[in-house]
Each structure stands twice: as structure tokens, then as C-alpha cells.
PDB file of C-alpha atoms in Angstrom:
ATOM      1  CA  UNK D 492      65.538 -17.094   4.889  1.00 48.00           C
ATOM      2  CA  UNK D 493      67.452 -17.241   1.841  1.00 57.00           C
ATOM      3  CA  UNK D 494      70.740 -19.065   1.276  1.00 62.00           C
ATOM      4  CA  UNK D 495      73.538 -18.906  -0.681  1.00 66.00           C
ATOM      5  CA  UNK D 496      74.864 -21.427  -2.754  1.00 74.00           C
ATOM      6  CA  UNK D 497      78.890 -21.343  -3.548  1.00 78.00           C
ATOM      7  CA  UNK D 498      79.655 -21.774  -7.148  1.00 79.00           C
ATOM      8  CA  UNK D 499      83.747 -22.248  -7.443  1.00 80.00           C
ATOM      9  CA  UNK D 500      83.875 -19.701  -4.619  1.00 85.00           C
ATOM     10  CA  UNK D 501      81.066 -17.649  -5.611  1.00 89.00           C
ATOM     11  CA  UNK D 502      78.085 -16.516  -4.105  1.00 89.00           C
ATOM     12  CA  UNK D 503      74.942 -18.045  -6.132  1.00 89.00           C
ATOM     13  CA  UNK D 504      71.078 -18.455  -5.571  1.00 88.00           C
ATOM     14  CA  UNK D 505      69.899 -21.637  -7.213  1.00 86.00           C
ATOM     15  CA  UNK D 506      66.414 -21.918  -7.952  1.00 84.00           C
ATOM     16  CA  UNK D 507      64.030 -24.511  -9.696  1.00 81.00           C
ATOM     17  CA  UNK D 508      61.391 -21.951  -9.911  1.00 77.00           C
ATOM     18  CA  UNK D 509      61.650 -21.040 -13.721  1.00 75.00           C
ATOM     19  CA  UNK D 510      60.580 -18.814 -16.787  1.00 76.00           C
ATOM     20  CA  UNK D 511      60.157 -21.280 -19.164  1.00 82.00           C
ATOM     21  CA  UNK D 512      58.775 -24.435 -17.455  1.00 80.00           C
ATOM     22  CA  UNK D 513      61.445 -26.354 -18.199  1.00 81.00           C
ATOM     23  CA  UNK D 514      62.394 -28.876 -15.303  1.00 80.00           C
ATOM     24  CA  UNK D 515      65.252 -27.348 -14.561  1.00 79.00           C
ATOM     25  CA  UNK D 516      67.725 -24.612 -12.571  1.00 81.00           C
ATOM     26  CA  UNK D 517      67.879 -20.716 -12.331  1.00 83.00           C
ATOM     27  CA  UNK D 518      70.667 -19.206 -11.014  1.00 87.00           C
ATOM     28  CA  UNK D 519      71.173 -15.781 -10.001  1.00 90.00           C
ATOM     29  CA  UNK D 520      74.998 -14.449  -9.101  1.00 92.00           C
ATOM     30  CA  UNK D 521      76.660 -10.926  -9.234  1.00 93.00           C
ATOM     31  CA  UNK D 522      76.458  -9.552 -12.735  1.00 96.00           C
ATOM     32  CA  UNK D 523      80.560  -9.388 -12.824  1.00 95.00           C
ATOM     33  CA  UNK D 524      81.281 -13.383 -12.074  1.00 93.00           C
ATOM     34  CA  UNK D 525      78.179 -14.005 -15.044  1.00 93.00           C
ATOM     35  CA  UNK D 526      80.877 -14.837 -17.565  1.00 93.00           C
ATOM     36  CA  UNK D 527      82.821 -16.833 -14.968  1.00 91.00           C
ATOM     37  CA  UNK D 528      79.507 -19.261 -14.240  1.00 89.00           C
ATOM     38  CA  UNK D 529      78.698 -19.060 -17.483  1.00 90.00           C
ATOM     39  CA  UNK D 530      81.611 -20.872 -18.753  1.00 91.00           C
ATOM     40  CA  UNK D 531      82.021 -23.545 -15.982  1.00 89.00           C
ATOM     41  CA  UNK D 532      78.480 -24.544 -17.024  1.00 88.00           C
ATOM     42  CA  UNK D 533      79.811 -24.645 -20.885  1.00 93.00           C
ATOM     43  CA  UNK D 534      82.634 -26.725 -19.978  1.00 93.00           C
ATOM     44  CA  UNK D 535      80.149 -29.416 -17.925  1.00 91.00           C
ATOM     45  CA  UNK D 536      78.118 -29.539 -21.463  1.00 93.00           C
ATOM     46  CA  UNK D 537      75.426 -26.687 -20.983  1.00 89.00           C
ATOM     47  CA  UNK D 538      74.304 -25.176 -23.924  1.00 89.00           C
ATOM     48  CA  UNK D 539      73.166 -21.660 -25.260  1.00 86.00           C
ATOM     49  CA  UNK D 540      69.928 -20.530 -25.238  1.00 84.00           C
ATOM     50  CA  UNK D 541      68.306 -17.185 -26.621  1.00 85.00           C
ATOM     51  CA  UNK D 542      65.082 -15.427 -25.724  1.00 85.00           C
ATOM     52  CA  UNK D 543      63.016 -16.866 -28.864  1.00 86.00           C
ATOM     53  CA  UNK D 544      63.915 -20.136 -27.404  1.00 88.00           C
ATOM     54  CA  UNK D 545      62.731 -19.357 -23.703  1.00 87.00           C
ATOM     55  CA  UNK D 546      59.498 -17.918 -24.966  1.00 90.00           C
ATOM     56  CA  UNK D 547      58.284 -20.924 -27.182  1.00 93.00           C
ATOM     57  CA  UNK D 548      58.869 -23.034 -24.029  1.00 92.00           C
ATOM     58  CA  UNK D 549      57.414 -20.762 -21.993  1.00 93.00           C
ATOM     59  CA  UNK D 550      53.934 -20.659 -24.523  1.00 95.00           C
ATOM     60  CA  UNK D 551      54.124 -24.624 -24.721  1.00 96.00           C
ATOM     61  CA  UNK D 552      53.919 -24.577 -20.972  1.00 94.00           C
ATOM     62  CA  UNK D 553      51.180 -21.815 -21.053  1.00 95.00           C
ATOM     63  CA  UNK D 554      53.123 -19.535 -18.060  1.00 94.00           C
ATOM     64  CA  UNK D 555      52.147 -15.967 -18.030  1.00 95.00           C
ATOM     65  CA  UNK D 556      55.085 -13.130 -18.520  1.00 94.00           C
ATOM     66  CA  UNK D 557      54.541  -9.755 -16.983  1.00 95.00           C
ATOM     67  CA  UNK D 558      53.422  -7.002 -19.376  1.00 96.00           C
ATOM     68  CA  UNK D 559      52.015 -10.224 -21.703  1.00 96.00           C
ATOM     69  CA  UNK D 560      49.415 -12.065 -19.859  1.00 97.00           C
ATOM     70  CA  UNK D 561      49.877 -10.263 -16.601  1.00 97.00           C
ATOM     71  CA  UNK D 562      50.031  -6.402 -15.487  1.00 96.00           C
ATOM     72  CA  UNK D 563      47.976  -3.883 -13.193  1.00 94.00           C
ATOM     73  CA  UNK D 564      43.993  -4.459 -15.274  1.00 96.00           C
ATOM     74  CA  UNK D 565      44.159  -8.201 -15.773  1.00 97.00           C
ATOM     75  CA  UNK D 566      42.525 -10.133 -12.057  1.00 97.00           C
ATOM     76  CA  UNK D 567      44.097 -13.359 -11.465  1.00 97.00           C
ATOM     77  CA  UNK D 568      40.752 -14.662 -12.271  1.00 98.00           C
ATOM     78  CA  UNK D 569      41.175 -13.269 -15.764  1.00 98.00           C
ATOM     79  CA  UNK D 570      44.177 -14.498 -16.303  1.00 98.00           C
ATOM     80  CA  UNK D 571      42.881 -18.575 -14.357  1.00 96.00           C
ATOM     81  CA  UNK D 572      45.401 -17.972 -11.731  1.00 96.00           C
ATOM     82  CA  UNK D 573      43.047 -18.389  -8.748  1.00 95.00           C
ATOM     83  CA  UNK D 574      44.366 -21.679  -8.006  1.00 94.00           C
ATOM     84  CA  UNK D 575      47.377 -19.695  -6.742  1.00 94.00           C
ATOM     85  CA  UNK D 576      45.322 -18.028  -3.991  1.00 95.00           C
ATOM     86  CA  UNK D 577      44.442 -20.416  -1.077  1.00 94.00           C
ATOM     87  CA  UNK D 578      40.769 -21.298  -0.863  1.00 94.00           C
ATOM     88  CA  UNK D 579      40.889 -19.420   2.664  1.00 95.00           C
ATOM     89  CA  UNK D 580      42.239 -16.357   1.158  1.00 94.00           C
ATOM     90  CA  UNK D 581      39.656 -15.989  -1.462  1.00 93.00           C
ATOM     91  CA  UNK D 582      36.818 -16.664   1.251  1.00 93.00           C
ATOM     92  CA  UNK D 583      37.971 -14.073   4.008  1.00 95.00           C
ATOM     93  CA  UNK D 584      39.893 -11.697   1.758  1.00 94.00           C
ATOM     94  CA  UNK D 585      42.724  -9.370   3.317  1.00 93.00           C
ATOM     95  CA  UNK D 586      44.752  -9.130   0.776  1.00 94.00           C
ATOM     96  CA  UNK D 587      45.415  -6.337  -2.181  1.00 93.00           C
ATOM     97  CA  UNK D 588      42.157  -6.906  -4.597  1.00 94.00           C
ATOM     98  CA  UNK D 589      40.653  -9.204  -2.425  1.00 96.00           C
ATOM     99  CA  UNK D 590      37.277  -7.466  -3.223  1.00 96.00           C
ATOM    100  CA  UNK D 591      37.702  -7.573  -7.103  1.00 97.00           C
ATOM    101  CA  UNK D 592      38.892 -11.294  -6.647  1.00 96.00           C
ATOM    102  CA  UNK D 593      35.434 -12.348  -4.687  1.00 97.00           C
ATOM    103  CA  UNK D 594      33.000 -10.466  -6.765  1.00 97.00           C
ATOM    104  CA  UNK D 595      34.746 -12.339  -9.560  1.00 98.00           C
ATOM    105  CA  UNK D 596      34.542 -15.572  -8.139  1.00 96.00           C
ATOM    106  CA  UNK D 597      30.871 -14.930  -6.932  1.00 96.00           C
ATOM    107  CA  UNK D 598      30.104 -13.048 -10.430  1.00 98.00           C
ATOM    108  CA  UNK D 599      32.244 -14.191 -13.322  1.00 97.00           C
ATOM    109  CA  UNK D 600      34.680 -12.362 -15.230  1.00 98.00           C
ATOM    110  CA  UNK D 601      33.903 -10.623 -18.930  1.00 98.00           C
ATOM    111  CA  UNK D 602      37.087 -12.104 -20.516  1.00 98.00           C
ATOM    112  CA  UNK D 603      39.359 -14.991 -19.503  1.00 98.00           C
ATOM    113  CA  UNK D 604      43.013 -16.266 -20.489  1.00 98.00           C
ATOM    114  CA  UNK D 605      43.125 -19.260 -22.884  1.00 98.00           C
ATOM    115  CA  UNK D 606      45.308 -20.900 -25.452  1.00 98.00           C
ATOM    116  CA  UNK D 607      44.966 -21.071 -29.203  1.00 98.00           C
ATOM    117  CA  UNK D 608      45.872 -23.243 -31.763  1.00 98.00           C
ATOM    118  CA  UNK D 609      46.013 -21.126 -35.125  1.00 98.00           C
ATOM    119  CA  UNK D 610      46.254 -22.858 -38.486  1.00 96.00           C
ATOM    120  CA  UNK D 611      48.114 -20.889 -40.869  1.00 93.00           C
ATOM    121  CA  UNK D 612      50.917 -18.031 -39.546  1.00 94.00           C
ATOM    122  CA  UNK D 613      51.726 -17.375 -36.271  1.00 95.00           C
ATOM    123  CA  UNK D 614      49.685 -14.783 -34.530  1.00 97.00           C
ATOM    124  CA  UNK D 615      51.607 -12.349 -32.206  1.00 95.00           C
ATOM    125  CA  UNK D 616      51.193 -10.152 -29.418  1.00 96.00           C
ATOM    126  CA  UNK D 617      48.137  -7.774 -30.032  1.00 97.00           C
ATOM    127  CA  UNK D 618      46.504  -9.911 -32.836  1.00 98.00           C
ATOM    128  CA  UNK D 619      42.779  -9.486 -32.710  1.00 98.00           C
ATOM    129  CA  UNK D 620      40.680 -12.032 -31.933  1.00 98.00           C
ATOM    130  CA  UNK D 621      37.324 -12.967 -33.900  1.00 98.00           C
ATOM    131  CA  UNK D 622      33.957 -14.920 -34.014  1.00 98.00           C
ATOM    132  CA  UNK D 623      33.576 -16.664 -36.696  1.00 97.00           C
ATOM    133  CA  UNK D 624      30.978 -14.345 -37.806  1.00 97.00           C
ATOM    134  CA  UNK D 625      33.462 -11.216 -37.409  1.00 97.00           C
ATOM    135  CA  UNK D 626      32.468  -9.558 -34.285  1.00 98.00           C
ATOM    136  CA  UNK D 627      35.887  -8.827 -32.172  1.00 98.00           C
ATOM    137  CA  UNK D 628      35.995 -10.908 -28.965  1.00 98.00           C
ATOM    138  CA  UNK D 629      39.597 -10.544 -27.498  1.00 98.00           C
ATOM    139  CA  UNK D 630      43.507 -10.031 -28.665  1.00 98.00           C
ATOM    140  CA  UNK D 631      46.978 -12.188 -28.886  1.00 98.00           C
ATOM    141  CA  UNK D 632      49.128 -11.584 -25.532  1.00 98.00           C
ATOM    142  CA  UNK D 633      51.957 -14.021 -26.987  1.00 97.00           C
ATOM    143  CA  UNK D 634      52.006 -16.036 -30.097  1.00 97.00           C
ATOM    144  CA  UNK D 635      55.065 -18.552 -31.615  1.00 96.00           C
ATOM    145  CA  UNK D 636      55.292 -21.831 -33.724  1.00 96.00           C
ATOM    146  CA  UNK D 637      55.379 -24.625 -31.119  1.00 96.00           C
ATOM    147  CA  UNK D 638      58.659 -26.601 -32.257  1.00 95.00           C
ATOM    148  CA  UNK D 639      57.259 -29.565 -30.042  1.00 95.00           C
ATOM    149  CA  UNK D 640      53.944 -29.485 -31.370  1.00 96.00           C
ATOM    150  CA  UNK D 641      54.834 -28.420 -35.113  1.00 96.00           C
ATOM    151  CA  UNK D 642      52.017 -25.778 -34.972  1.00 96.00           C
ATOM    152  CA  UNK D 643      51.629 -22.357 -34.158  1.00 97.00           C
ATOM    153  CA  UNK D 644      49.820 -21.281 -30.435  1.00 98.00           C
ATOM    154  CA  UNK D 645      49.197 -18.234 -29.135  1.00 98.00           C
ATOM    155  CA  UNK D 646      47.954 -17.403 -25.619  1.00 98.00           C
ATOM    156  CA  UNK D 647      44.886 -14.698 -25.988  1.00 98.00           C
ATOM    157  CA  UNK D 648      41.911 -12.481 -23.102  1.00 98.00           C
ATOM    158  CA  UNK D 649      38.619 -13.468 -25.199  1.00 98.00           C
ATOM    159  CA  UNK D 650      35.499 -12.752 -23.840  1.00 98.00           C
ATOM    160  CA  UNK D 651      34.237 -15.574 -21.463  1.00 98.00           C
ATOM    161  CA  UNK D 652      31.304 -17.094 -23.756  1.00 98.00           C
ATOM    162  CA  UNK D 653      34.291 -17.613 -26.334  1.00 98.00           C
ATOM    163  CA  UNK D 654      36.516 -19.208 -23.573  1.00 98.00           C
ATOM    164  CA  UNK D 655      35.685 -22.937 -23.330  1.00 98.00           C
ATOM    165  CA  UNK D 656      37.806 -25.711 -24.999  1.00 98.00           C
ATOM    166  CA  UNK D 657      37.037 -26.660 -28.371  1.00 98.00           C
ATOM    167  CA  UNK D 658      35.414 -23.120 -29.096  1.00 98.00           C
ATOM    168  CA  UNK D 659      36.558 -21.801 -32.309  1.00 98.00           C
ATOM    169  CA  UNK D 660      37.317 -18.628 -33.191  1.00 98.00           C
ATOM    170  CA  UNK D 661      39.413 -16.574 -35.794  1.00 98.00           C
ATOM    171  CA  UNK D 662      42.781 -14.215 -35.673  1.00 98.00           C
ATOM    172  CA  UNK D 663      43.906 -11.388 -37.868  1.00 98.00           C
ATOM    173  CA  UNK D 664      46.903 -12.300 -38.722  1.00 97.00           C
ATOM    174  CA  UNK D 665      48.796  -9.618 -41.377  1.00 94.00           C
ATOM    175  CA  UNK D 666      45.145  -8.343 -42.663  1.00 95.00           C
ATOM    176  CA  UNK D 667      43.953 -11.870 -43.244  1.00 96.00           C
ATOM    177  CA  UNK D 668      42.105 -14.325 -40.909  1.00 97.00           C
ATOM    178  CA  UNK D 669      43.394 -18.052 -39.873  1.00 97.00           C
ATOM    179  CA  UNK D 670      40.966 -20.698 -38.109  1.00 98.00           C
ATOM    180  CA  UNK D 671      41.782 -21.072 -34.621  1.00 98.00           C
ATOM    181  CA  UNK D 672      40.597 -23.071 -31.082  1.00 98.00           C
ATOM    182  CA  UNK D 673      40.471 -22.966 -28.050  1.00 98.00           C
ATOM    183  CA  UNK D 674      43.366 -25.369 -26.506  1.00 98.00           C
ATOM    184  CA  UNK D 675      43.501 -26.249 -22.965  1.00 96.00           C
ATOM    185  CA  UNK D 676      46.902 -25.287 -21.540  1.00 96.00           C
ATOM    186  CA  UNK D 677      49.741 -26.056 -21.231  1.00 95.00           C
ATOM    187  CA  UNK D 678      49.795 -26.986 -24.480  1.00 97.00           C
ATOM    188  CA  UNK D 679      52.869 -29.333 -23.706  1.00 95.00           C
ATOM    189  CA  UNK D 680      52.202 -31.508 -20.224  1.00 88.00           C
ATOM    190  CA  UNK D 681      55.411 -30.812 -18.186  1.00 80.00           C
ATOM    191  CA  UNK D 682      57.793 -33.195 -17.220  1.00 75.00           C
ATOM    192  CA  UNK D 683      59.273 -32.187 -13.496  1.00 75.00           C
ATOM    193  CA  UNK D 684      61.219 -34.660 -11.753  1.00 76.00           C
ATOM    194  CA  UNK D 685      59.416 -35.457  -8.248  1.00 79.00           C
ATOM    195  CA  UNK D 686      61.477 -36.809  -5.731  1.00 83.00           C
ATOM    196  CA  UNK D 687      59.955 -40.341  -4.634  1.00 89.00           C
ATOM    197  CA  UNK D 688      58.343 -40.432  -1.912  1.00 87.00           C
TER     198      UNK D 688
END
């Protein structure tokens, strides 16, 4: 099960499991002691973050977000999640989409999740994504400038031929089109402490 931490009295859930892929603590508490935690974590030195912030850390460690990279159409071989599916699971199946995740595994996939370096503007969600002779091959799911990397990536569904490292491709970004690649992700290596052993 499930336990609760105590925060000066208060019932908490601590987690390490995160949105952004920062090393790092999530904690969830009842929405009317929020201000409460939120200062005592001010006055120990924490600081502010808003959403633009999460999100570039979240594209520099390549994570999917719901409705983005993820929702109902998009397999988890799409989206090079099978890792997260144990190799016993994918074999003998039992599970919701079990049959759509081995006839992917056995068969391929059309189009596959990758990162994107873009030179010129950022590209954002729904950009379209182009050969570099002009013939449409995928779209933008989430796009920032990397403050880390002092460029602009993008995480993009192109079709499988255009998905390996290295490939290059071009986005429409505000009716013109910027050089791009294919970038393996994350596009910034996390740093999680591990406990020696």
C-alpha cells in the first residue's frame, strides 16, 4: 500500500516519480494546506517554478505528456515505450492491446516518436513535418527552445523510414520551413541520484 508522509502535521504523499525528469520530489497534499507546504518549502530555499519551465525540462528529458505524445490512437510502440512492458507481457499478451502491441512488434509500426533538433524558430505542437523534398511525413507533439542546450527541440510521430537518428527532415514553422534532425532522446542525459550499492 500507500503511505502517508507527515509534513508539519499534515498528511503528504512524497514521490520521486516526476513530470519533468528532474531528480527530484513530488508531493501531493489536500488542496487547502497547498499554501501552507508551499511556504515551508519557500522558507527552506525552494524556488518557483511555472509550467513553461516544467515543459522545457520535460522536452530535454524527452518524457511523453498525455494528450501530447500519448492518448487513446498512439501504441506504446509508436510512441518507443515498449521497454515499459515486460518482455513476458509482450510474448503471452493478457493485457488491454496486447494484440495491437504483438502485431507491432512482429510487424512494425507506420510512424514512430522521435526528437528534433530545428534550426531556426521553435516549432510547436501540430507543426507539420517534411521531407526534404516536401512530401508530409509526420507533425510537432511538443516543441520549446532548450535553455540547456541553447537550441530549439521538438518531440514529433514521423513516419518510420524518416525515424532513424541523423535523418533529416524539415518543419513548417509560421508558413516557412527550418532544417531539422532526428535527435536521439533525451536530449539532456539525466542526472538521478542512485543510492550506492
Amino acid at each position: 500500500g500507500i503511505n502517508a508522509e507527515y509534513m508539519g502535521g499534515i498528511p503528504c504523499y512524497v514521490t520521486r516519480c516526476g513530470y519533468t525528469g528532474e531528480d527530484g520530489f513530488e508531493v501531493a497534499m489536500p488542496n487547502d494546506k497547498a499554501t501552507t507546504i508551499a511556504s515551508a518549502f519557500l522558507e527552506k530555499g525552494a524556488q518557483l517554478a511555472g509550467l513553461g519551465a516544467r515543459d522545457s525540462l520535460r522536452l530535454e528529458a524527452g518524457l511523453c505528456l498525455y494528450g501530447h505524445e500519448l492518448d487513446e490512437t498512439i501504441s506504446p510502440i509508436e510512441a518507443n515505450l515498449q521497454w515499459l512492458i515486460i518482455k513476458s507481457r509482450r510474448e503471452q499478451g493478457g493485457f488491454i492491446g496486447a494484440q495491437r502491441v504483438q502485431n507491432e512488434l512482429k510487424n512494425g509500426v507506420s510512424r514512430k516518436r522521435v526528437g528534433l533538433t530545428i534550426q531556426g524558430a521553435p516549432a510547436r505542437e501540430n507543426a507539420k513535418v517534411f521531407t526534404p523534398e516536401g512530401a508530409e511525413i509526420g507533425k510537432i507533439t511538443s516543441g520549446t527552445h532548450s535553455p540547456v542546450l541553447r537550441k530549439n527541440v521538438a518531440i514529433a510521430y514521423v513516419t518510420t523510414p524518416f525515424s532513424k537518428n541523423g535523418s533529416k527532415v524539415n518543419v513548417e514553422v509560421r508558413g516557412k520551413m527550418q532544417s531539422a534532425e532526428v535527435t536521439a532522446l533525451p536530449f539532456v542525459t539525466t542526472n538521478y541520484y542512485r543510492a550506492p550499492k
